[in-house]
Tab-separated table of C-alpha atoms in Angstrom:
chain	number	residue	atom	x	y	z
S	74	UNK	CA	-15.322	-11.122	9.449
S	75	UNK	CA	-11.722	-12.251	8.787
S	76	UNK	CA	-11.015	-9.888	5.855
S	77	UNK	CA	-7.672	-10.692	4.183
S	78	UNK	CA	-5.755	-13.567	5.807
S	79	UNK	CA	-2.092	-14.219	5.079
S	80	UNK	CA	-0.143	-17.287	6.142
S	81	UNK	CA	2.454	-17.844	7.408
S	82	UNK	CA	3.266	-14.718	9.448
S	83	UNK	CA	6.998	-15.484	9.439
S	84	UNK	CA	9.177	-17.700	7.241
S	85	UNK	CA	12.897	-18.369	6.915
S	86	UNK	CA	14.156	-19.973	3.704
S	87	UNK	CA	17.530	-20.992	2.411
S	88	UNK	CA	18.691	-19.723	-0.966
S	89	UNK	CA	17.234	-21.870	-3.733
S	90	UNK	CA	14.259	-23.176	-1.777
S	91	UNK	CA	10.737	-22.641	-3.031
S	92	UNK	CA	7.609	-21.820	-1.106
S	93	UNK	CA	4.094	-20.466	-1.422
S	94	UNK	CA	2.711	-17.514	0.511
S	95	UNK	CA	-0.995	-17.944	1.050
S	96	UNK	CA	-3.618	-15.211	0.788
S	97	UNK	CA	-7.352	-15.653	1.256
S	98	UNK	CA	-10.185	-13.124	1.474
S	99	UNK	CA	-13.785	-13.704	2.507
S	100	UNK	CA	-15.269	-10.462	1.148
S	101	UNK	CA	-15.977	-11.729	-2.393
S	102	UNK	CA	-13.548	-9.154	-3.776
S	103	UNK	CA	-12.716	-9.379	-7.463
S	104	UNK	CA	-9.389	-7.520	-7.319
S	105	UNK	CA	-6.405	-8.990	-5.450
S	106	UNK	CA	-2.748	-8.039	-5.413
S	107	UNK	CA	0.626	-8.744	-3.829
S	108	UNK	CA	3.060	-6.070	-2.633
S	109	UNK	CA	6.459	-6.213	-1.029
S	110	UNK	CA	7.659	-3.621	1.461
S	111	UNK	CA	11.333	-2.811	1.745
S	112	UNK	CA	13.023	-0.046	3.793
S	113	UNK	CA	13.127	3.223	1.870
S	114	UNK	CA	11.181	1.720	-1.048
S	115	UNK	CA	7.596	1.848	0.117
S	116	UNK	CA	5.287	-0.861	-1.195
S	117	UNK	CA	5.943	-2.228	-4.666
S	118	UNK	CA	3.422	-4.221	-6.689
S	119	UNK	CA	4.472	-7.768	-7.602
S	120	UNK	CA	1.399	-9.269	-9.309
S	121	UNK	CA	-2.304	-8.563	-9.397
S	122	UNK	CA	-5.559	-10.176	-10.492
S	123	UNK	CA	-8.846	-8.585	-11.574
S	124	UNK	CA	-10.793	-11.826	-11.215
S	125	UNK	CA	-10.557	-15.618	-11.153
S	126	UNK	CA	-8.407	-16.878	-13.997
S	127	UNK	CA	-6.888	-13.442	-14.759
S	128	UNK	CA	-3.482	-12.309	-13.515
S	129	UNK	CA	-0.963	-9.709	-14.611
S	130	UNK	CA	2.481	-8.446	-13.663
S	131	UNK	CA	3.193	-5.483	-11.471
S	132	UNK	CA	6.366	-3.477	-10.987
S	133	UNK	CA	8.645	-6.233	-9.600
S	134	UNK	CA	7.364	-9.641	-10.873
S	135	UNK	CA	10.671	-11.459	-11.463
S	136	UNK	CA	11.132	-14.560	-9.296
S	137	UNK	CA	7.438	-14.805	-8.408
S	138	UNK	CA	4.458	-16.673	-9.845
S	139	UNK	CA	0.761	-16.315	-9.098
S	140	UNK	CA	-2.475	-18.008	-10.054
S	141	UNK	CA	-6.127	-17.237	-9.294
S	142	UNK	CA	-8.258	-20.349	-9.548
S	143	UNK	CA	-10.924	-19.059	-7.145
S	144	UNK	CA	-12.213	-15.620	-6.156
S	145	UNK	CA	-11.085	-16.180	-2.552
S	146	UNK	CA	-7.462	-17.284	-2.945
S	147	UNK	CA	-4.416	-15.652	-4.500
S	148	UNK	CA	-1.197	-17.538	-3.608
S	149	UNK	CA	2.252	-16.138	-4.348
S	150	UNK	CA	4.954	-18.655	-5.266
S	151	UNK	CA	8.686	-18.080	-4.900
S	152	UNK	CA	10.321	-20.384	-7.407
S	153	UNK	CA	13.925	-20.305	-6.156
S	154	UNK	CA	14.383	-17.992	-3.188
S	155	UNK	CA	17.179	-15.409	-3.239
S	156	UNK	CA	18.433	-13.102	-0.449
S	157	UNK	CA	17.067	-10.142	-2.474
S	158	UNK	CA	13.578	-11.524	-1.799
S	159	UNK	CA	13.953	-10.924	1.937
S	160	UNK	CA	11.054	-8.574	2.581
S	161	UNK	CA	7.628	-8.151	4.118
S	162	UNK	CA	4.909	-9.296	1.747
S	163	UNK	CA	1.378	-7.902	1.803
S	164	UNK	CA	-1.686	-9.245	0.057
S	165	UNK	CA	-4.534	-6.816	-0.639
S	166	UNK	CA	-8.000	-6.967	-2.147
S	167	UNK	CA	-10.813	-4.649	-3.199
S	168	UNK	CA	-14.340	-5.134	-4.552
S	169	UNK	CA	-13.218	-3.912	-7.955
S	170	UNK	CA	-10.612	-1.602	-9.424
S	171	UNK	CA	-11.231	2.100	-9.406
S	172	UNK	CA	-12.344	5.151	-7.485
S	173	UNK	CA	-14.212	4.225	-4.331
S	174	UNK	CA	-12.580	0.799	-4.012
S	175	UNK	CA	-9.553	1.234	-1.762
S	176	UNK	CA	-7.425	-1.795	-1.028
S	177	UNK	CA	-7.882	-3.898	2.117
S	178	UNK	CA	-4.555	-5.325	3.273
S	179	UNK	CA	-3.636	-8.449	5.209
S	180	UNK	CA	-1.180	-8.263	8.099
S	181	UNK	CA	1.788	-9.426	6.071
S	182	UNK	CA	4.299	-12.262	5.872
S	183	UNK	CA	7.864	-11.500	6.947
S	184	UNK	CA	10.225	-13.562	4.801
S	185	UNK	CA	13.950	-13.982	5.395
S	186	UNK	CA	16.132	-15.729	2.822
S	187	UNK	CA	19.586	-16.778	4.049
M	214	UNK	CA	12.234	5.847	-11.159
M	215	UNK	CA	10.120	6.687	-8.120
M	216	UNK	CA	6.845	8.095	-9.482
M	217	UNK	CA	5.489	8.892	-6.015
M	218	UNK	CA	7.851	10.461	-3.491
M	219	UNK	CA	7.582	11.212	0.181
M	220	UNK	CA	10.729	13.154	0.893
M	221	UNK	CA	10.396	13.270	4.680
M	222	UNK	CA	11.163	9.870	6.236
M	223	UNK	CA	9.971	11.073	9.625
M	224	UNK	CA	7.985	13.841	11.308
M	225	UNK	CA	7.516	14.666	14.980
M	226	UNK	CA	4.542	16.771	16.139
M	227	UNK	CA	3.201	17.778	19.526
M	228	UNK	CA	-0.180	16.413	20.553
M	229	UNK	CA	-2.994	18.805	19.669
M	230	UNK	CA	-1.050	20.565	16.911
M	231	UNK	CA	-1.408	20.103	13.146
M	232	UNK	CA	0.487	17.353	11.332
M	233	UNK	CA	1.229	17.957	7.644
M	234	UNK	CA	2.520	15.083	5.541
M	235	UNK	CA	3.642	15.774	1.994
M	236	UNK	CA	3.791	13.761	-1.200
M	237	UNK	CA	5.001	14.589	-4.716
M	238	UNK	CA	4.364	12.696	-7.927
M	239	UNK	CA	5.848	12.815	-11.412
M	240	UNK	CA	3.230	11.052	-13.573
M	241	UNK	CA	0.687	13.604	-14.813
M	242	UNK	CA	-1.659	10.736	-15.773
M	243	UNK	CA	-2.385	9.893	-12.129
M	244	UNK	CA	-6.034	10.713	-11.410
M	245	UNK	CA	-6.721	9.131	-8.037
M	246	UNK	CA	-4.738	9.571	-4.854
M	247	UNK	CA	-4.967	7.843	-1.484
M	248	UNK	CA	-3.388	7.924	1.952
M	249	UNK	CA	-2.837	4.794	4.006
M	250	UNK	CA	-1.806	4.474	7.638
M	251	UNK	CA	0.284	1.596	8.940
M	252	UNK	CA	0.937	0.441	12.485
M	253	UNK	CA	3.830	-1.981	13.261
M	254	UNK	CA	3.105	-5.646	12.480
M	255	UNK	CA	-0.142	-4.744	10.713
M	256	UNK	CA	-1.107	-4.141	7.122
M	257	UNK	CA	-1.777	-0.619	5.815
M	258	UNK	CA	-5.318	0.671	6.330
M	259	UNK	CA	-7.082	3.129	4.051
M	260	UNK	CA	-7.401	6.637	5.451
M	261	UNK	CA	-8.668	9.081	2.836
M	262	UNK	CA	-8.644	9.583	-0.918
M	263	UNK	CA	-9.091	12.316	-3.507
M	264	UNK	CA	-9.923	12.333	-7.187
M	265	UNK	CA	-8.054	14.624	-9.558
M	266	UNK	CA	-11.275	16.547	-10.251
M	267	UNK	CA	-11.145	17.890	-6.691
M	268	UNK	CA	-8.529	19.898	-4.817
M	269	UNK	CA	-9.653	19.092	-1.275
M	270	UNK	CA	-11.359	16.265	0.598
M	271	UNK	CA	-12.166	16.172	4.309
M	272	UNK	CA	-13.023	13.348	6.668
M	273	UNK	CA	-13.176	14.360	10.307
M	274	UNK	CA	-9.708	15.341	11.504
M	275	UNK	CA	-8.135	14.387	8.161
M	276	UNK	CA	-7.968	16.624	5.073
M	277	UNK	CA	-6.165	15.889	1.834
M	278	UNK	CA	-5.176	18.708	-0.514
M	279	UNK	CA	-4.245	18.202	-4.159
M	280	UNK	CA	-2.264	20.712	-6.231
M	281	UNK	CA	-2.244	19.305	-9.744
M	282	UNK	CA	-0.095	22.028	-11.270
M	283	UNK	CA	2.628	21.336	-8.695
M	284	UNK	CA	1.992	17.559	-8.730
M	285	UNK	CA	1.787	17.710	-4.956
M	286	UNK	CA	-0.591	16.430	-2.329
M	287	UNK	CA	-0.625	16.796	1.399
M	288	UNK	CA	-2.424	15.242	4.349
M	289	UNK	CA	-3.395	17.480	7.274
M	290	UNK	CA	-4.312	15.984	10.646
M	291	UNK	CA	-5.923	18.386	13.095
M	292	UNK	CA	-5.695	18.031	16.033
M	293	UNK	CA	-2.990	15.383	16.192
M	294	UNK	CA	-3.508	12.591	18.723
M	295	UNK	CA	-1.112	9.945	20.124
M	296	UNK	CA	-2.982	7.225	18.203
M	297	UNK	CA	-1.991	8.965	14.982
M	298	UNK	CA	1.610	7.830	15.491
M	299	UNK	CA	2.178	5.484	12.546
M	300	UNK	CA	3.764	5.293	9.108
M	301	UNK	CA	1.761	7.103	6.425
M	302	UNK	CA	1.928	6.129	2.762
M	303	UNK	CA	0.583	8.138	-0.114
M	304	UNK	CA	-0.417	6.261	-3.250
M	305	UNK	CA	-1.569	7.119	-6.752
M	306	UNK	CA	-3.171	5.404	-9.692
M	307	UNK	CA	-4.717	5.854	-13.106
M	308	UNK	CA	-8.089	4.274	-13.836
M	309	UNK	CA	-6.886	2.193	-16.724
M	310	UNK	CA	-3.665	0.896	-15.185
M	311	UNK	CA	-5.236	-1.171	-12.375
M	312	UNK	CA	-2.101	-0.555	-10.307
M	313	UNK	CA	-1.496	1.484	-7.190
M	314	UNK	CA	1.921	3.164	-6.868
M	315	UNK	CA	3.096	3.934	-3.335
M	316	UNK	CA	5.514	6.434	-1.869
M	317	UNK	CA	8.257	5.443	0.554
M	318	UNK	CA	6.275	6.376	3.655
M	319	UNK	CA	6.650	8.971	6.436
M	320	UNK	CA	6.849	7.918	10.086
M	321	UNK	CA	4.731	10.307	12.160
M	322	UNK	CA	5.343	10.523	15.893
M	323	UNK	CA	2.920	12.461	18.081
M	324	UNK	CA	4.525	13.607	21.327
M	325	UNK	CA	2.400	14.151	24.462
């Protein structure tokens, strides 16, 4: 059982480049989300989705786009990378939203923007 | 504004003793609280949770206490083991918001 799979594990971008961070889950979870982890800031929510075709903004959405065309996949797009987007990005999923449905996290993508 | 705060960036405890990790929150609408554990180069993993209708929840060596009047929760690990060395995040949510808000994390080191 793969759980939540994130690719790539590491990525270096130049300022202004665009890229997509991939996230896939094989648990048929309805809820998926993206977080970024920065030193001293904990994990901050970027975007989330409660099901295919439905997405919404989290705490720090600027500079990122998401879409959810299937239950399994929830890619995160950086439109024009900036050094402030250097971070570790985590994708997470759960069967639904609410009590008794804790998030399952992937192992992260470490992104450096120069 | 940080709605969930873990004011201790690090904590060092001797093996076999009790580890107590603390977390404060400011939003009185939070009704569900969780603790996650994170090892280096891995994603966070769920540890234990508590609903606001309770003040204590136990799972083996792990106990979470919630003090709603003080807007404070704590995680007790007894006895502490070397494998408990990790970063611990507390998190909170409200049912309607569909968002989980995390604290900054506390790095726990268990010394042999």
